[in-house]
mmCIF file of C-alpha atoms in Angstrom:
data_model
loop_
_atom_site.group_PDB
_atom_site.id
_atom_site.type_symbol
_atom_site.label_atom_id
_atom_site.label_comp_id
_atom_site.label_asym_id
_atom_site.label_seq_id
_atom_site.Cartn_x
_atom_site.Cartn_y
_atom_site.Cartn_z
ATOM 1 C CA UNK A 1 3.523 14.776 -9.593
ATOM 2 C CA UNK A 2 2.331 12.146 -6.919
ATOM 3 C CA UNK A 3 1.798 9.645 -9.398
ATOM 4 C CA UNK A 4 -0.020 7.056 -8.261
ATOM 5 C CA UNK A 5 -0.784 7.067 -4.545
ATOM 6 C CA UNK A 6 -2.576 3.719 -2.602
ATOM 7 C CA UNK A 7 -3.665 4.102 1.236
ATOM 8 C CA UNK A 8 -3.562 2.213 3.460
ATOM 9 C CA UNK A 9 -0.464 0.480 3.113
ATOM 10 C CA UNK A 10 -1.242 -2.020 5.588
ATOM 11 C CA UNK A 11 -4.339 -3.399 7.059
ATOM 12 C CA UNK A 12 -5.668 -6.387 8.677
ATOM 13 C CA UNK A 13 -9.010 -6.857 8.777
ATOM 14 C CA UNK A 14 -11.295 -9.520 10.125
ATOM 15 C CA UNK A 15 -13.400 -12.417 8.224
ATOM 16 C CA UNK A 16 -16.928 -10.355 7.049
ATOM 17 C CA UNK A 17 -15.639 -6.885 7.377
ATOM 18 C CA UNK A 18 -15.630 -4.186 4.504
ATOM 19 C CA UNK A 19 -13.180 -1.811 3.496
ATOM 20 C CA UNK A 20 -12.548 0.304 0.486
ATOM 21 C CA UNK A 21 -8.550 0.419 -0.664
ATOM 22 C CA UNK A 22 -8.193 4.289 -1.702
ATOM 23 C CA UNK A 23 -6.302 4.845 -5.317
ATOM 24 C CA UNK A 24 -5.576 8.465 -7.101
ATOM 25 C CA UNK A 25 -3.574 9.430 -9.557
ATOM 26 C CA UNK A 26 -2.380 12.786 -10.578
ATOM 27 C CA UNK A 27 -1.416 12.256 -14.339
ATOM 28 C CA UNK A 28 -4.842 12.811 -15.701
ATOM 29 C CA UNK A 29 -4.562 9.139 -17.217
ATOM 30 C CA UNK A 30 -8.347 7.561 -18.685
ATOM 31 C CA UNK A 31 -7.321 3.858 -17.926
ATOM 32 C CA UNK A 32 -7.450 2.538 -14.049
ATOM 33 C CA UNK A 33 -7.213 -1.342 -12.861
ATOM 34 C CA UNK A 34 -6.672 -2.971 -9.500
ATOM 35 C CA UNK A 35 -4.302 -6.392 -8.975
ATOM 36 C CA UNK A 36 -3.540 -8.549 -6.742
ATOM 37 C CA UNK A 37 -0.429 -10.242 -6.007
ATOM 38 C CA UNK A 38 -0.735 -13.710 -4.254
ATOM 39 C CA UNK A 39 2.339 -15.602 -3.430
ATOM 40 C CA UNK A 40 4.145 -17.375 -6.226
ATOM 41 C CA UNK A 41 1.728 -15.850 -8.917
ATOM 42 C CA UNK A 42 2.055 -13.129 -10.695
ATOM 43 C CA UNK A 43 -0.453 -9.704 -10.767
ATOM 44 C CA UNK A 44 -3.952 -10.690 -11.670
ATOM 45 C CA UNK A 45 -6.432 -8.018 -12.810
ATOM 46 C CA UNK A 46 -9.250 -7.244 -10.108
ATOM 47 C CA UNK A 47 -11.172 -4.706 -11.805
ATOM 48 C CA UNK A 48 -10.576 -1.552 -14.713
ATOM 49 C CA UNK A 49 -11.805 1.405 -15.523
ATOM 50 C CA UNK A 50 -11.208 3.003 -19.199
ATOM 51 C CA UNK A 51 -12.617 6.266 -17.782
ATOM 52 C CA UNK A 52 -15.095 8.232 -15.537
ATOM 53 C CA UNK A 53 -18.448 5.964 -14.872
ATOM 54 C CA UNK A 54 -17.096 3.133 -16.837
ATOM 55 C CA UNK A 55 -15.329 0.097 -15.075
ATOM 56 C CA UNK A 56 -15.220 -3.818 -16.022
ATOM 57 C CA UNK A 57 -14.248 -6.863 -14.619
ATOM 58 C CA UNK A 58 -10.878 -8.227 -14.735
ATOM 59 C CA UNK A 59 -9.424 -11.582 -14.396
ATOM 60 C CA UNK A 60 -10.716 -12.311 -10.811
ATOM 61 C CA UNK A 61 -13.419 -9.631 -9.812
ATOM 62 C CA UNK A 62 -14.850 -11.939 -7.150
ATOM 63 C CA UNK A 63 -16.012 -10.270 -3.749
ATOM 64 C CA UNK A 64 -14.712 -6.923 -5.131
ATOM 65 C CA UNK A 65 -16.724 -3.391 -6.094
ATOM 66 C CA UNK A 66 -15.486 -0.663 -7.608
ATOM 67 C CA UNK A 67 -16.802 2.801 -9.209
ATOM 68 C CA UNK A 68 -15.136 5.520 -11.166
ATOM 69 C CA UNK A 69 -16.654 8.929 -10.250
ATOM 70 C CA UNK A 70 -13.583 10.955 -11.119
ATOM 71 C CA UNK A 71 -10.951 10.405 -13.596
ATOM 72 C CA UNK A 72 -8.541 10.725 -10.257
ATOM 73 C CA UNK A 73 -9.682 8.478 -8.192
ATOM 74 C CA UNK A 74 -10.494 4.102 -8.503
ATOM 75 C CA UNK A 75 -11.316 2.854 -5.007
ATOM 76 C CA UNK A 76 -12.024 -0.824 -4.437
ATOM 77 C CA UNK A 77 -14.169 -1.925 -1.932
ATOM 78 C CA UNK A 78 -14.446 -5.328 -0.316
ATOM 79 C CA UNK A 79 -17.555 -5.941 0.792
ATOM 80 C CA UNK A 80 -17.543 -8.690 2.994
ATOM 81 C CA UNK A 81 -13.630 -10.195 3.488
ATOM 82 C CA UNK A 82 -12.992 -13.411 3.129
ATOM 83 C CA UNK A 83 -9.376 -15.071 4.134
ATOM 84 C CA UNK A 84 -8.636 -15.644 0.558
ATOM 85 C CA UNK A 85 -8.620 -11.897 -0.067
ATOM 86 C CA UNK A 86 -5.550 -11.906 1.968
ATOM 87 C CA UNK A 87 -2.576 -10.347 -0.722
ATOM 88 C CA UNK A 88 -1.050 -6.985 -1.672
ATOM 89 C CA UNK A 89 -3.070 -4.583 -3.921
ATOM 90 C CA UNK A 90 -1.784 -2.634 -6.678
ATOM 91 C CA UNK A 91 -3.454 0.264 -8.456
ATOM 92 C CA UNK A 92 -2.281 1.017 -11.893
ATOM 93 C CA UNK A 93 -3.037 3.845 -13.903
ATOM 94 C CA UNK A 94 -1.750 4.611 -18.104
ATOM 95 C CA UNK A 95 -3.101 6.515 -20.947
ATOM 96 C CA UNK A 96 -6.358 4.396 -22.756
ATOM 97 C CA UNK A 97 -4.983 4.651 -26.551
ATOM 98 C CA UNK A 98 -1.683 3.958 -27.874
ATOM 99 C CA UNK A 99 1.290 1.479 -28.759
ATOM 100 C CA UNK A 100 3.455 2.600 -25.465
ATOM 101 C CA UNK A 101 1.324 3.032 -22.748
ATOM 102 C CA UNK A 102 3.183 2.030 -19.576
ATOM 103 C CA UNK A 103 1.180 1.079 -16.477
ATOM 104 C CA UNK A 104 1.978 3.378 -13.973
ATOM 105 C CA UNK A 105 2.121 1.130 -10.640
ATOM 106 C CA UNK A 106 1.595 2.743 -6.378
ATOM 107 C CA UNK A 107 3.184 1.533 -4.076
ATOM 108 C CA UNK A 108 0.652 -1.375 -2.774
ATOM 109 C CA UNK A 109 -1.798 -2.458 0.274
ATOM 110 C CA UNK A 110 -0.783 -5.585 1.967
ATOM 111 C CA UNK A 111 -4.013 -6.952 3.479
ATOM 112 C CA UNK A 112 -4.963 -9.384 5.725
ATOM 113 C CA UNK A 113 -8.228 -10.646 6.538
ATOM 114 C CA UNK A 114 -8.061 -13.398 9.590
ATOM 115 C CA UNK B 1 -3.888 -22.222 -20.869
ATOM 116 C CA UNK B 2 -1.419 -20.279 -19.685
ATOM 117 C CA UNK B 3 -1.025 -16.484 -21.432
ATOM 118 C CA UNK B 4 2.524 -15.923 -20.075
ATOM 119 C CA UNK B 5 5.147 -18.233 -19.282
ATOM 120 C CA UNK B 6 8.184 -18.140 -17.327
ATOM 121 C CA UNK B 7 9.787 -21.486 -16.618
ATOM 122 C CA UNK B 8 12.509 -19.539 -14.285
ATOM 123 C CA UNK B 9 11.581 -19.706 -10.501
ATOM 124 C CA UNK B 10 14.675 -18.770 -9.611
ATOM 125 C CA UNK B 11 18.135 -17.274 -11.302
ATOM 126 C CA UNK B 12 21.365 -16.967 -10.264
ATOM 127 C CA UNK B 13 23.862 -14.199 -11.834
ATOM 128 C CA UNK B 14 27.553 -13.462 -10.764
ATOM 129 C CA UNK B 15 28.151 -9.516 -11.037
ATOM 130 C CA UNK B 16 29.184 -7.973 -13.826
ATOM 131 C CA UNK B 17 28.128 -10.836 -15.736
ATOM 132 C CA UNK B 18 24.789 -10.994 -18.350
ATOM 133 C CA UNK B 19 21.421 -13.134 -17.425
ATOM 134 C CA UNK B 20 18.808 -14.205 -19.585
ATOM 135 C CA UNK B 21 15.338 -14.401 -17.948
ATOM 136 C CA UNK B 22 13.241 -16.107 -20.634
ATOM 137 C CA UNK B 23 9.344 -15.255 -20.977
ATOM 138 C CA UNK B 24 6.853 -17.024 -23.778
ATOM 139 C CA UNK B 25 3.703 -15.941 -24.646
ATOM 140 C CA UNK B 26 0.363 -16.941 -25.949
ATOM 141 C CA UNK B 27 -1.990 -14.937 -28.254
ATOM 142 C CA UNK B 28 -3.793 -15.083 -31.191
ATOM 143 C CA UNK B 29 -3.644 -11.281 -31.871
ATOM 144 C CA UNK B 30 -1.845 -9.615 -34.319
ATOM 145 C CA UNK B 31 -1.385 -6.255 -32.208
ATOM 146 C CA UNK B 32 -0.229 -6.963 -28.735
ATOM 147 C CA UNK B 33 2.425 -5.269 -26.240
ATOM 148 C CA UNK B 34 5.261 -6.970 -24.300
ATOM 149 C CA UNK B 35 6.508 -5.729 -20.466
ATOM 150 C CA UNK B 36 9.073 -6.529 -18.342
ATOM 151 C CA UNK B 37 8.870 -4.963 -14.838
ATOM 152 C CA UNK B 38 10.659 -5.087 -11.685
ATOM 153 C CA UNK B 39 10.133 -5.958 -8.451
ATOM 154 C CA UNK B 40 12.689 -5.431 -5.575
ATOM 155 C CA UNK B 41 11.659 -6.828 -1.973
ATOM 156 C CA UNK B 42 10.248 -3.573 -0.908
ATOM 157 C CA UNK B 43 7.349 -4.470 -3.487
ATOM 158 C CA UNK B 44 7.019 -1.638 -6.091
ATOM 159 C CA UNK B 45 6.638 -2.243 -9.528
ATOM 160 C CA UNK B 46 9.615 -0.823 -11.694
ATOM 161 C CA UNK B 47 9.040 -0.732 -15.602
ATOM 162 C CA UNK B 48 11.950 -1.922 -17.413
ATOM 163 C CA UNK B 49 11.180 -2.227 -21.293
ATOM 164 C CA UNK B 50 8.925 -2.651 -23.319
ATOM 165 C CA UNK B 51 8.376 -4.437 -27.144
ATOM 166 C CA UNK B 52 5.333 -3.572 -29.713
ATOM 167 C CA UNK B 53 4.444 -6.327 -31.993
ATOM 168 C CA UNK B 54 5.304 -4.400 -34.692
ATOM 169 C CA UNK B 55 8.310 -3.299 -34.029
ATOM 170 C CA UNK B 56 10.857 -4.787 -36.432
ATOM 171 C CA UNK B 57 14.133 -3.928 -33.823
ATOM 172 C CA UNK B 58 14.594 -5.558 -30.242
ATOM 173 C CA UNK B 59 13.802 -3.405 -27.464
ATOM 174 C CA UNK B 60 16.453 -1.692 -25.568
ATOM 175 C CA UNK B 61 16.952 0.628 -22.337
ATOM 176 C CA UNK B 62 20.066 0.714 -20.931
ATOM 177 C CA UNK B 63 21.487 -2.472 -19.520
ATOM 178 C CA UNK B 64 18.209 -4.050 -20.462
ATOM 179 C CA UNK B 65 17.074 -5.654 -23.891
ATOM 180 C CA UNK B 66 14.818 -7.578 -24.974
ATOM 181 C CA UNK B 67 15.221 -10.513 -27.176
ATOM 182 C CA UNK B 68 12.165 -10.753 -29.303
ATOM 183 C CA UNK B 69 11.223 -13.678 -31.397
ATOM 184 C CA UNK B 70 8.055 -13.505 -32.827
ATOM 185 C CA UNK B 71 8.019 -16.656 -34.464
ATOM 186 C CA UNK B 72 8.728 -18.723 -31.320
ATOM 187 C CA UNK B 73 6.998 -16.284 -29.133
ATOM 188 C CA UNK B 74 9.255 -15.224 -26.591
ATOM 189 C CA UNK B 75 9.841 -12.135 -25.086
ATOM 190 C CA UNK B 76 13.171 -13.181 -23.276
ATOM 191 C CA UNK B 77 14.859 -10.180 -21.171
ATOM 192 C CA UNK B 78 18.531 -10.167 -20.971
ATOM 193 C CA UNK B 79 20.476 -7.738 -18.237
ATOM 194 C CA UNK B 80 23.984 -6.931 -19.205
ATOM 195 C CA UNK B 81 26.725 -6.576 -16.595
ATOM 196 C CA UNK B 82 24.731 -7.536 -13.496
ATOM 197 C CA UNK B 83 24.709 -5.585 -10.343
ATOM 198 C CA UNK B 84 24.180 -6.815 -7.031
ATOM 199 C CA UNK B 85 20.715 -3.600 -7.369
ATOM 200 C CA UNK B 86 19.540 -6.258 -9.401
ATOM 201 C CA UNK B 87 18.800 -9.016 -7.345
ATOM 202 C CA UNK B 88 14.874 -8.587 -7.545
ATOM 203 C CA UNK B 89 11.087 -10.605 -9.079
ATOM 204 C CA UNK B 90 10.704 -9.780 -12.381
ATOM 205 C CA UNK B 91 7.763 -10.400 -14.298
ATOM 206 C CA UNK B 92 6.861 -10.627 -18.068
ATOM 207 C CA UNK B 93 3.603 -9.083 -18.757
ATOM 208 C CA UNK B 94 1.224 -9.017 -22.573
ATOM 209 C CA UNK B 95 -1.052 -6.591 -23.406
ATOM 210 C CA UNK B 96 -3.229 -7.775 -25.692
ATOM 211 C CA UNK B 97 -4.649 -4.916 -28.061
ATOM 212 C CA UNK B 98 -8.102 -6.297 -29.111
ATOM 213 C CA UNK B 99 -9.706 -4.214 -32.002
ATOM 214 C CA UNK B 100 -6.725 -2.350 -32.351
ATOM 215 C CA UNK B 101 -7.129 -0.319 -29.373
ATOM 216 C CA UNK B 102 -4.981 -0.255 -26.408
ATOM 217 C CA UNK B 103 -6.867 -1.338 -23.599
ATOM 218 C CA UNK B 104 -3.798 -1.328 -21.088
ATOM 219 C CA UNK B 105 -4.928 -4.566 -19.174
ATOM 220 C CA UNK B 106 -2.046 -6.572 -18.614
ATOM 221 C CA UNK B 107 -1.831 -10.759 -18.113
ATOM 222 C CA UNK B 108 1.807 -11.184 -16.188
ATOM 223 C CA UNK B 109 3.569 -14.782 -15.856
ATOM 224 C CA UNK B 110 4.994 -16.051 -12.079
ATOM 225 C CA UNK B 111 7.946 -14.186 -12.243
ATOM 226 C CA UNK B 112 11.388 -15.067 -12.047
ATOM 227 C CA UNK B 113 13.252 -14.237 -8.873
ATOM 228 C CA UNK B 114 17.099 -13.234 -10.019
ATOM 229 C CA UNK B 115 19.938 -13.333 -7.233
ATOM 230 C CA UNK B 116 23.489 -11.585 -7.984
ATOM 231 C CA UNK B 117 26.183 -12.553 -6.545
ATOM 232 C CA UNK B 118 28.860 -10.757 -5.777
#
């Protein structure tokens, strides 16, 4: 298993420019959510998705779009980048139900937006 | 107000010795799962332990535990016989199970960055 994958790894991107950050996951898991990780802070929740066509908004879903037309894959597009989208991206993927379900983490996209 | 707390920016460890990285937590639910997860500088997320709000025994894996009082709610993790592999963020994280059913969003605190020495 892949587990969960995240490209790119790296981009820099320029103020008003969109992108979608690509996220699959190979362990057939429901439940999908993006983060971000700003300095000093800990992961806040972007967006998640408790399966195929359904997704929500997280903590701080601001400036941020995502759909959920497979149970493998979550992109997240930004629209229109801003400066304050600069930070690194994690996609996280676990079963929906139950006591233990561990949050699966990739590896991260660190973005910057100039 | 704050979900997770951890008052530790920074810790510092001599190897081979134990560190306490102290977490609290804010909830009003009854069901609710605690996380500890690692993060070395090249920036993945490692899973470390975790603690149900049910469970009646304190977490353990390994070298990790997790010192649960659910009174004072705190989730404090506590590394036994440090290793310099340690040195690393680490974050406390709450999953809050509203309605009984596992939603899997997590709220994390700052983190704590933890520095062994050798």
């Amino acid at each position: 298993n892949a587990g969960v994958t995240q490209t790119p790894k790296f981009q820099v991107l320029k103020t008003g420019q969109s992108m979608t950050l690509q996220c699959a996951q190979d362990m057939n898991h429901e439940y999908m959510s993006w983060y971000r990780q700003d300095p000093g802070m800990g992961l806040r929740l972007i967006h998640y998705s408790v399966g195929a066509g359904i997704t929500d908004q997280g903590e701080v879903p601001n400036g941020y779009n995502v759909s959920r037309s497979t149970t493998e894959d979550f992109p997240l597009r930004l629209l229109s980048a801003a400066p304050s989208q600069t930070s690194v991206y994690f996609c996280a993927s676990s079963y929906f139900q139950g006591a233990y379900n561990e949050q699966f983490f990739g590896p991260g996209t660190r973005l910057t937006v100039l | 107000a704050q979900k997770i707390t951890q008052t530790q920016p920074g810790m510092f460890v001599q190897e081979k010795e134990a560190v306490t990285l102290d977490c609290t937590y804010d909830t009003s639910d009854q069901s609710y799962g605690l996380f500890w997860y690692k993060q070395p500088s090249s920036g993945e997320m490692i899973f470390l332990i975790y603690q149900g709000s049910y469970d009646e025994q304190n977490a353990t894996e390994g070298r990790y535990s997790l010192n649960f009082q659910k009174a004072r709610k705190s989730a404090n993790l506590v590394i036994s016989a440090s290793q310099l592999g340690d040195s690393a963020m680490y974050f406390c994280a709450m999953r809050e199970d509203a309605g009984g059913t596992s939603y899997g969003k997590l709220t994390f605190g700052q983190g704590t960055i933890l520095t062994v020495h050798p």
